[in-house]
PDB file of C-alpha atoms in Angstrom:
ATOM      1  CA  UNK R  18       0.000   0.000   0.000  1.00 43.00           C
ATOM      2  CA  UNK R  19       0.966   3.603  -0.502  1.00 42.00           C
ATOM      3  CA  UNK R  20       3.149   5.022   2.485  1.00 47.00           C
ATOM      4  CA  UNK R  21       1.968   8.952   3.224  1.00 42.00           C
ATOM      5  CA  UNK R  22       4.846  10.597   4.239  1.00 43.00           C
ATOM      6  CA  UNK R  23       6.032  13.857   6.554  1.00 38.00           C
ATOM      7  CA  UNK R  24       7.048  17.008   5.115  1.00 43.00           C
ATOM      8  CA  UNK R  25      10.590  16.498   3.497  1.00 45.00           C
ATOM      9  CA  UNK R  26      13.242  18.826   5.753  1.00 47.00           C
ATOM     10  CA  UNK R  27      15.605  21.167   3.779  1.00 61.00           C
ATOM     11  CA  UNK R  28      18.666  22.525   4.806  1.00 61.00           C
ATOM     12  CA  UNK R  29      18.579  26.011   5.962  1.00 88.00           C
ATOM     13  CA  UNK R  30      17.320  28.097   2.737  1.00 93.00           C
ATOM     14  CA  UNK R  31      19.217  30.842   4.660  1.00 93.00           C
ATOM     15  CA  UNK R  32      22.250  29.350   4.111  1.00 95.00           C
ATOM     16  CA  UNK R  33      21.285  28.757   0.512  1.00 96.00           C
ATOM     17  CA  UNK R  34      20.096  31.900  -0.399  1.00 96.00           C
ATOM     18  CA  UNK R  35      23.615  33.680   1.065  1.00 96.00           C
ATOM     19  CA  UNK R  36      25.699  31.181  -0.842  1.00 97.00           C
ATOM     20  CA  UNK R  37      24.033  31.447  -4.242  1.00 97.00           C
ATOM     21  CA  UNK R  38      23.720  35.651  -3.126  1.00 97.00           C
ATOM     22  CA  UNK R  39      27.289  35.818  -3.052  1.00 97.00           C
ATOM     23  CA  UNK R  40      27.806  34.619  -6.539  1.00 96.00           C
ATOM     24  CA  UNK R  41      29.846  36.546  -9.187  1.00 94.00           C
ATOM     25  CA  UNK R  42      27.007  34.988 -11.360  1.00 94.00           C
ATOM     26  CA  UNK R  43      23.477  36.358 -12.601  1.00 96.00           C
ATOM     27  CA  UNK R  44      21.778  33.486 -10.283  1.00 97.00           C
ATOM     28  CA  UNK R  45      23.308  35.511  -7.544  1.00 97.00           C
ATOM     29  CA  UNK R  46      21.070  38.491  -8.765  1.00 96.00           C
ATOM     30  CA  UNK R  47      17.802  36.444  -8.798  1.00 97.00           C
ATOM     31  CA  UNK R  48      18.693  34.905  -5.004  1.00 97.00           C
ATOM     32  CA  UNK R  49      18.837  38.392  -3.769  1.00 96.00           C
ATOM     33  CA  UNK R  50      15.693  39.580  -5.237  1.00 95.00           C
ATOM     34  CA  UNK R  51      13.604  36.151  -3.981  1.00 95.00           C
ATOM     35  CA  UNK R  52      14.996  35.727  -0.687  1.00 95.00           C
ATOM     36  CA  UNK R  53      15.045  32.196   0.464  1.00 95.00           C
ATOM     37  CA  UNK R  54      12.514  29.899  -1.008  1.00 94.00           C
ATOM     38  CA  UNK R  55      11.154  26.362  -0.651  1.00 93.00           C
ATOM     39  CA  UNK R  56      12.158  24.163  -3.913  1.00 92.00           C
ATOM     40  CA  UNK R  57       9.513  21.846  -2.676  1.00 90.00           C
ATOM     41  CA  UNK R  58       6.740  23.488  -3.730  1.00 86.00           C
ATOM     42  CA  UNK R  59       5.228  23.419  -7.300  1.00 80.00           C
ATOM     43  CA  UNK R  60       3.744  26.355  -8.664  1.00 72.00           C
ATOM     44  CA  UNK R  61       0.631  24.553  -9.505  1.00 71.00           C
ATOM     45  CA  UNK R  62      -0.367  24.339  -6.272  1.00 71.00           C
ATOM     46  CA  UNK R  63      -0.715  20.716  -5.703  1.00 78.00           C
ATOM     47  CA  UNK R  64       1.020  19.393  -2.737  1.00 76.00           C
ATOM     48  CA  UNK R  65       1.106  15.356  -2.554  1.00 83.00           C
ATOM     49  CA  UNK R  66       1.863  14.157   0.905  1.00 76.00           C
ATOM     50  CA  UNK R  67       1.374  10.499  -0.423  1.00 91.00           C
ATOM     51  CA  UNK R  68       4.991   9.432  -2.382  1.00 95.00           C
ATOM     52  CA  UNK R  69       2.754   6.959  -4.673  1.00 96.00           C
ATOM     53  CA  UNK R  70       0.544   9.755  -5.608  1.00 94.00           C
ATOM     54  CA  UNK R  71       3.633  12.067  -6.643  1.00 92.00           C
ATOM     55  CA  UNK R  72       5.479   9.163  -8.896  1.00 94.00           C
ATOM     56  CA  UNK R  73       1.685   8.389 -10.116  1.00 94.00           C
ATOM     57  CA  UNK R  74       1.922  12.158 -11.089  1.00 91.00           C
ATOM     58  CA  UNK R  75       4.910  12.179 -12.474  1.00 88.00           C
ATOM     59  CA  UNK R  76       4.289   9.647 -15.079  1.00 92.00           C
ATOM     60  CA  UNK R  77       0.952  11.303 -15.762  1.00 92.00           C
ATOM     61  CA  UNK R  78       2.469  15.083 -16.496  1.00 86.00           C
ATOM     62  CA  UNK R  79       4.941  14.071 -18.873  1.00 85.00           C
ATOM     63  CA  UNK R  80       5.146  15.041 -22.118  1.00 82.00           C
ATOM     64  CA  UNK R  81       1.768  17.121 -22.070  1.00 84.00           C
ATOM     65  CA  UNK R  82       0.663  20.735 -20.275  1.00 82.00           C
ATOM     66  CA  UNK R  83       0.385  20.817 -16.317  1.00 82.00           C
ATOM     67  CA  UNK R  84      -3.324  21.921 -16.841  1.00 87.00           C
ATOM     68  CA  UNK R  85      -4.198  18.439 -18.846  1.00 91.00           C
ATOM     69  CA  UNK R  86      -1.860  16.596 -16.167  1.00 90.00           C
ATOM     70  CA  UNK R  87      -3.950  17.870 -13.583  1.00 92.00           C
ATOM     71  CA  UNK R  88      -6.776  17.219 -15.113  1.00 95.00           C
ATOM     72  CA  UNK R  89      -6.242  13.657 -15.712  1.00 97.00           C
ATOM     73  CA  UNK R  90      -4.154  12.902 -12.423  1.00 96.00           C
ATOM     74  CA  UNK R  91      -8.117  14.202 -10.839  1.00 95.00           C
ATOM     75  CA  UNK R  92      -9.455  11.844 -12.923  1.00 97.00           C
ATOM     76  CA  UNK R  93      -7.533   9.013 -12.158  1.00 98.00           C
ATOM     77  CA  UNK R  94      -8.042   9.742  -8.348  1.00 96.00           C
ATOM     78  CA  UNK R  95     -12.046   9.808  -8.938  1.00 97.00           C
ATOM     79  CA  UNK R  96     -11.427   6.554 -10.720  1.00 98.00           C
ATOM     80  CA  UNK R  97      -9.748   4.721  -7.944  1.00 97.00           C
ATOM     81  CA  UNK R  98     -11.892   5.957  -5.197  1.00 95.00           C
ATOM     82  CA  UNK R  99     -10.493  10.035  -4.515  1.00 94.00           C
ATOM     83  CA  UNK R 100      -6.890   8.405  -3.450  1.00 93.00           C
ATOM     84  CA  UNK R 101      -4.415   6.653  -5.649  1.00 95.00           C
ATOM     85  CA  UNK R 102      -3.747   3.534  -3.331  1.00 96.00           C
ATOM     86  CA  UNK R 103      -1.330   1.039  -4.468  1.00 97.00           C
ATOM     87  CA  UNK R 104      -2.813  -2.301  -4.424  1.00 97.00           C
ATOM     88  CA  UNK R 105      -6.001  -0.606  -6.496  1.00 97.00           C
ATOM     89  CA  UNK R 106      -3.859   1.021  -9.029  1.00 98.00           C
ATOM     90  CA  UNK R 107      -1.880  -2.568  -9.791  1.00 97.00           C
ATOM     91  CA  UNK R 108      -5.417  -3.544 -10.669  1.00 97.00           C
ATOM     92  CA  UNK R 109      -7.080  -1.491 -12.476  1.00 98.00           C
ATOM     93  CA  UNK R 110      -7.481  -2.990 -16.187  1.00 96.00           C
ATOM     94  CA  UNK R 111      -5.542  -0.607 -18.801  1.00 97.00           C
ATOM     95  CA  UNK R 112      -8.822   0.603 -20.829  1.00 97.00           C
ATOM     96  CA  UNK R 113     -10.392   2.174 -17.644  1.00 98.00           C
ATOM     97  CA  UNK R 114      -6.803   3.487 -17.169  1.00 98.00           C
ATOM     98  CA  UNK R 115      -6.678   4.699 -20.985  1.00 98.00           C
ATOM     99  CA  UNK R 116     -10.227   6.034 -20.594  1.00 98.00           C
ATOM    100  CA  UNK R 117      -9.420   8.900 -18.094  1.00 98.00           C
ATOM    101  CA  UNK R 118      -6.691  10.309 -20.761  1.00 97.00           C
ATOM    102  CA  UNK R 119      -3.504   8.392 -19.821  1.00 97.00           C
ATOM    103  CA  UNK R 120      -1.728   6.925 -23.241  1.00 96.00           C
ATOM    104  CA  UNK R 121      -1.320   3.074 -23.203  1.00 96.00           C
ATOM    105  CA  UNK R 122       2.613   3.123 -22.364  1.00 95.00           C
ATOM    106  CA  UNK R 123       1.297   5.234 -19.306  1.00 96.00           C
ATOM    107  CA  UNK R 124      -1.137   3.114 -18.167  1.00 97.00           C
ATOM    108  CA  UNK R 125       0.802   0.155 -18.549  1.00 97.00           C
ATOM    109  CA  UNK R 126       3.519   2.472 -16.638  1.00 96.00           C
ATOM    110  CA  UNK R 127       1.431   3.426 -13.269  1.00 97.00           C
ATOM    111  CA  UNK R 128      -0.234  -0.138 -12.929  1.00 97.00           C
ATOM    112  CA  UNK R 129       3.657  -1.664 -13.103  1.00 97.00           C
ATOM    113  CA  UNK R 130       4.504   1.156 -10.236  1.00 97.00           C
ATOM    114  CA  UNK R 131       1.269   0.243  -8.230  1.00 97.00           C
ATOM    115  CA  UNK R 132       2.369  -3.136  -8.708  1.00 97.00           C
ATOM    116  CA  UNK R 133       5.782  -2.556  -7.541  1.00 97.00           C
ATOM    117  CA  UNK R 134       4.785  -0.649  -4.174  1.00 97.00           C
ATOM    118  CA  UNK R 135       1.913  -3.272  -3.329  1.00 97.00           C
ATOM    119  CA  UNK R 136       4.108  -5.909  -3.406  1.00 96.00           C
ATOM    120  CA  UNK R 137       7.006  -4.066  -1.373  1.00 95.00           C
ATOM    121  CA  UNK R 138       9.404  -4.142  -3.669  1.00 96.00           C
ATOM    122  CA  UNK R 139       9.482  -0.026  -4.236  1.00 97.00           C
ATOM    123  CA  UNK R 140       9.789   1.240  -0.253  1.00 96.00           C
ATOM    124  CA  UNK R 141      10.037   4.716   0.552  1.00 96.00           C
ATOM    125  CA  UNK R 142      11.789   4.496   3.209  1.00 95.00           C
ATOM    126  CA  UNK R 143      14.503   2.235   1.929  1.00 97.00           C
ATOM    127  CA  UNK R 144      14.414   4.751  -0.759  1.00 97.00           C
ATOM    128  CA  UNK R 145      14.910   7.678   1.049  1.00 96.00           C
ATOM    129  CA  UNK R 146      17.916   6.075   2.975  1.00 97.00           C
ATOM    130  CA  UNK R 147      19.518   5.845  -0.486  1.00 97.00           C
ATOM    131  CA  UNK R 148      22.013   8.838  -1.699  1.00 97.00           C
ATOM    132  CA  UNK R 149      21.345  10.915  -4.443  1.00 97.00           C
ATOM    133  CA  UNK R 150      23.203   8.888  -7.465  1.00 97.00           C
ATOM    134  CA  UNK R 151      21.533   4.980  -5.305  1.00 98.00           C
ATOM    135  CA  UNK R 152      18.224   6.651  -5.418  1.00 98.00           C
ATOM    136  CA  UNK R 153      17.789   8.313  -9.012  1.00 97.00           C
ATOM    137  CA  UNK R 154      19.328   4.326  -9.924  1.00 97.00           C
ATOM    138  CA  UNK R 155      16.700   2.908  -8.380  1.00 97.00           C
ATOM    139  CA  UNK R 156      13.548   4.951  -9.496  1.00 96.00           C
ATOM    140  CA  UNK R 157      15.295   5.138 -13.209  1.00 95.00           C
ATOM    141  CA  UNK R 158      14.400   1.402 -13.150  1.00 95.00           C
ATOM    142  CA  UNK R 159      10.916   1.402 -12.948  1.00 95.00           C
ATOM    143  CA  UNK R 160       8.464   1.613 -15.632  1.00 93.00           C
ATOM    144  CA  UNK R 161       7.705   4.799 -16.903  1.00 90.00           C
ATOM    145  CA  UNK R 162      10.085   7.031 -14.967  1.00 92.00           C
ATOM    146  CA  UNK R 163      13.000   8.649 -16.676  1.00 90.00           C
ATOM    147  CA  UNK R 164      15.709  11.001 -15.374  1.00 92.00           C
ATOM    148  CA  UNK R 165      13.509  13.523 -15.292  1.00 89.00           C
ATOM    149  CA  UNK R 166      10.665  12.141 -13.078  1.00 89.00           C
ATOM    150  CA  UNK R 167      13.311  10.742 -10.501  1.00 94.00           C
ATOM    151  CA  UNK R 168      15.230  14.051 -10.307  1.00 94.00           C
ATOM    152  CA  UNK R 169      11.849  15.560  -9.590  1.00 91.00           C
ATOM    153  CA  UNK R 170      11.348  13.345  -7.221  1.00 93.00           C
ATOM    154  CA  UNK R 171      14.670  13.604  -5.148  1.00 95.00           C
ATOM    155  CA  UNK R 172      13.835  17.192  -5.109  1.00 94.00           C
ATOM    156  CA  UNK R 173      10.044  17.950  -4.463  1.00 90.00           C
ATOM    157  CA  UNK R 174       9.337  14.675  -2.752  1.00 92.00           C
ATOM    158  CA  UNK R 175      12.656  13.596  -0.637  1.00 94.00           C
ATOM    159  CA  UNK R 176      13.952  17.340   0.144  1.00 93.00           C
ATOM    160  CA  UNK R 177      17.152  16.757  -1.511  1.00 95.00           C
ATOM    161  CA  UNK R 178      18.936  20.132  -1.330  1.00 96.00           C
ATOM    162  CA  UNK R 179      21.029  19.415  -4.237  1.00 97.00           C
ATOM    163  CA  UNK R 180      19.317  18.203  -7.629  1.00 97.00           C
ATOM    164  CA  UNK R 181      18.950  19.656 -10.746  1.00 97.00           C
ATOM    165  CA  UNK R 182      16.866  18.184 -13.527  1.00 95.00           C
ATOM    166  CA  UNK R 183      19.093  19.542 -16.862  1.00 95.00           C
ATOM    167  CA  UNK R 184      16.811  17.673 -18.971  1.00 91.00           C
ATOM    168  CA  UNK R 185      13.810  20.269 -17.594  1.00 90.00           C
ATOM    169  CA  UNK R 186      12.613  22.533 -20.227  1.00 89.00           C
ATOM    170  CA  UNK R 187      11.848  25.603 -17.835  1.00 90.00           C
ATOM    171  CA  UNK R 188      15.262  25.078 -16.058  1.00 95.00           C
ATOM    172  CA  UNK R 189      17.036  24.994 -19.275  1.00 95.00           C
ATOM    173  CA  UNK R 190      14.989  28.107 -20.509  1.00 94.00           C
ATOM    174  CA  UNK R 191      15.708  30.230 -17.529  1.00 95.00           C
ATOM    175  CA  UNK R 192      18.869  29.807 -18.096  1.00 97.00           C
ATOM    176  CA  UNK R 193      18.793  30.724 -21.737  1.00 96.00           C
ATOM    177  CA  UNK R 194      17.058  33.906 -19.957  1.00 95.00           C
ATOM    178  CA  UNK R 195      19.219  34.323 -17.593  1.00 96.00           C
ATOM    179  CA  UNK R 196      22.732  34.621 -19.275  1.00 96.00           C
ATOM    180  CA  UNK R 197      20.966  36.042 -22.626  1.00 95.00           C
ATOM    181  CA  UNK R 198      22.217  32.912 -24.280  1.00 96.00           C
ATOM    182  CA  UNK R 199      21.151  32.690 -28.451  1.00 95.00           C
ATOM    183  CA  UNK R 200      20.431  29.525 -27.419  1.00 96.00           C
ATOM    184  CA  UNK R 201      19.041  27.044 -24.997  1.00 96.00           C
ATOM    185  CA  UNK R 202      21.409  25.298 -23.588  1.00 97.00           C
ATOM    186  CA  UNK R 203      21.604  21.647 -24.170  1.00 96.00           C
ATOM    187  CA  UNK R 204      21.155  19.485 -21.230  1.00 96.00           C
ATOM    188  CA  UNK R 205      25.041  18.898 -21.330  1.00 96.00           C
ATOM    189  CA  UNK R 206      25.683  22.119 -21.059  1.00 97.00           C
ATOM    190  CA  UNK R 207      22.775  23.003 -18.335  1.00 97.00           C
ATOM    191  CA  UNK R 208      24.003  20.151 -16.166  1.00 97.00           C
ATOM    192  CA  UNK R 209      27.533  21.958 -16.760  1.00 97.00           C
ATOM    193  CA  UNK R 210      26.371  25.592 -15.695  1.00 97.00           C
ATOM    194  CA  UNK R 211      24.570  24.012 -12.502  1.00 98.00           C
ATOM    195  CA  UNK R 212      27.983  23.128 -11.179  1.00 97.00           C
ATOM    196  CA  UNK R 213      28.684  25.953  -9.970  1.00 97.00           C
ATOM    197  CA  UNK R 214      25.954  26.083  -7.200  1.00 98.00           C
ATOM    198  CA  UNK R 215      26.791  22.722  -6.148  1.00 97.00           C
ATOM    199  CA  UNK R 216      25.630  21.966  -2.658  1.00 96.00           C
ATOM    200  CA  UNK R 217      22.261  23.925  -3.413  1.00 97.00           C
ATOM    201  CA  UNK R 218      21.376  23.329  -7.002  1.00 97.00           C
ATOM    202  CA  UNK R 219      17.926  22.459  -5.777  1.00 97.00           C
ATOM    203  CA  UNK R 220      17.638  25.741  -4.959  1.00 97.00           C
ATOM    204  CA  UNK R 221      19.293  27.330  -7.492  1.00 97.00           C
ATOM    205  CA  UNK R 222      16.101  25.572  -9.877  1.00 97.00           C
ATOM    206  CA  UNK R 223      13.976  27.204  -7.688  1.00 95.00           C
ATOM    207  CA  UNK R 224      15.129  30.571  -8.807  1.00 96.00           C
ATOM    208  CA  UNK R 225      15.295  29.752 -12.436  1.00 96.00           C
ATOM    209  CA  UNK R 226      11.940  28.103 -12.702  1.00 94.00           C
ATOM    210  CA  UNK R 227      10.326  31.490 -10.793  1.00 93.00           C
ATOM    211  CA  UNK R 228      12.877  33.589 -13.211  1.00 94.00           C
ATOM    212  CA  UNK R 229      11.343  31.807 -16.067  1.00 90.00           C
ATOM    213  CA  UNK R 230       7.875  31.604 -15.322  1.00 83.00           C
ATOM    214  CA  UNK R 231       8.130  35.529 -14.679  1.00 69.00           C
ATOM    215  CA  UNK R 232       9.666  35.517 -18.334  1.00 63.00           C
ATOM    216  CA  UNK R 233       6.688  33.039 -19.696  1.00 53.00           C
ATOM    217  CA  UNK R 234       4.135  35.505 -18.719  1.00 49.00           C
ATOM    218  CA  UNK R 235       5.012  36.761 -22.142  1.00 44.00           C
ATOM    219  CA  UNK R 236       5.745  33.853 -23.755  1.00 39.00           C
ATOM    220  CA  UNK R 237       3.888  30.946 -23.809  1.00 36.00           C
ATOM    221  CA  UNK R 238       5.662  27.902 -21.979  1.00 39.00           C
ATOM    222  CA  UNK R 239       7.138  25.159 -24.543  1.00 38.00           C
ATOM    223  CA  UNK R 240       6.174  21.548 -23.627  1.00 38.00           C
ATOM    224  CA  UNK R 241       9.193  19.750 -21.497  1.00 39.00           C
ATOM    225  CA  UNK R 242      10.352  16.777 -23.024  1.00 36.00           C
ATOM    226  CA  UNK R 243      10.880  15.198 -18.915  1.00 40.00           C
ATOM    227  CA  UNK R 244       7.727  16.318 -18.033  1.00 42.00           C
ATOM    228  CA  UNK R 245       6.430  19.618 -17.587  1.00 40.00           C
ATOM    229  CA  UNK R 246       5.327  19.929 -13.891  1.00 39.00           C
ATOM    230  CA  UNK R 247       8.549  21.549 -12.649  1.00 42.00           C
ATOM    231  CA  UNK R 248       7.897  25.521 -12.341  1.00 37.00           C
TER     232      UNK R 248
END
């Protein structure tokens, strides 16, 4: 069954915010203006306190808008009773899956991860035990979830301080913003860049998403090839 879980602890976002302040770097700039911040929470708005639920909507959100993720991941929830519970999800046949909006490869996806936590061989708390590099391993081997979704999930659901999903589209964007690049960066040369704030690249993402979704208020956002539920 799905484990709900307590608030993930960060380090001081003090300390962050002074470190990334004290940059000869244009993140430096943006630290100063925010303050310190909390990388756990996503700007849509929807806080998870359930660790099934936020891999559930990972897989859901990726490759399409956070407005028809959130849409579905609702849907999916009504489906299975107003909670995504392991042991239900593992179970439910792929067409009533499919008919809520999920694609085939993830429906097929989210039953294999419902299977895996029923059956205790995904546990959260063995999981969180893990270090950074263990832990991406580990939720990179599931169905469905990519780089992307396990980054995302070191960082929003496990508190990790010091994560940064290159392959995010918004990240990788505000950074293109940032530096005035005539380009966006690859994810190469993103993961690059982030070395620099090493120790709090989790909140240095925090900055560029709210430095890019400033930006996208006059552009519209591009789709993220990871998923898109990381502003």
């Amino acid at each position: 069954m799905s484990t709900p879980t307590a608030e993930p602890a960060q380090p001081d976002a003090l300390d962050a915010q002074a470190f990334l302040a004290a940059l000869d770097d244009p993140i430096g700039r943006l630290a100063r203006e925010h303050g310190p911040v909390d990388f756990t929470l996503p700007s849509h708005g929807l806080v998870l306190p359930d660790h099934l639920e936020r891999l559930t909507l990972g897989i859901v959100g990726q490759l399409i808008s956070v407005k028809a993720a959130l849409v579905i991941f609702g849907r999916l929830r009504e489906l299975l009773g107003g909670r995504i519970e392991a042991t239900a999800l593992a179970r439910t046949n792929e067409a009533s899956l499919r008919a809520v909006g999920l694609s085939g490869a993830k429906a097929r996806a989210v039953q294999a991860l419902g299977h895996e936590v029923a059956n205790g061989l995904l546990d959260f708390e063995a999981l969180a035990a893990l270090d950074d590099v263990q832990a991406e391993a580990r939720l990179v081997a599931l169905r469905g979830i990519g780089s992307w979704s396990a980054q995302m999930f070191l960082l929003r659901a496990l508190g990790r301080p010091d994560v940064f999903p290159a392959g995010d589209l918004g990240l990788r964007r505000g950074i293109e913003s940032l530096y005035a690049l005539r380009a966006m960066p690859s994810i190469p040369e993103a993961a690059e860049r982030a070395l620099a704030w090493r120790s709090y690249r989790s909140y240095a993402a925090k900055y560029l998403w709210l430095h890019y979704g400033a930006a996208a208020d006059t552009c519209p956002p591009a789709p993220n090839e990871g998923g898109v539920l990381s502003p």
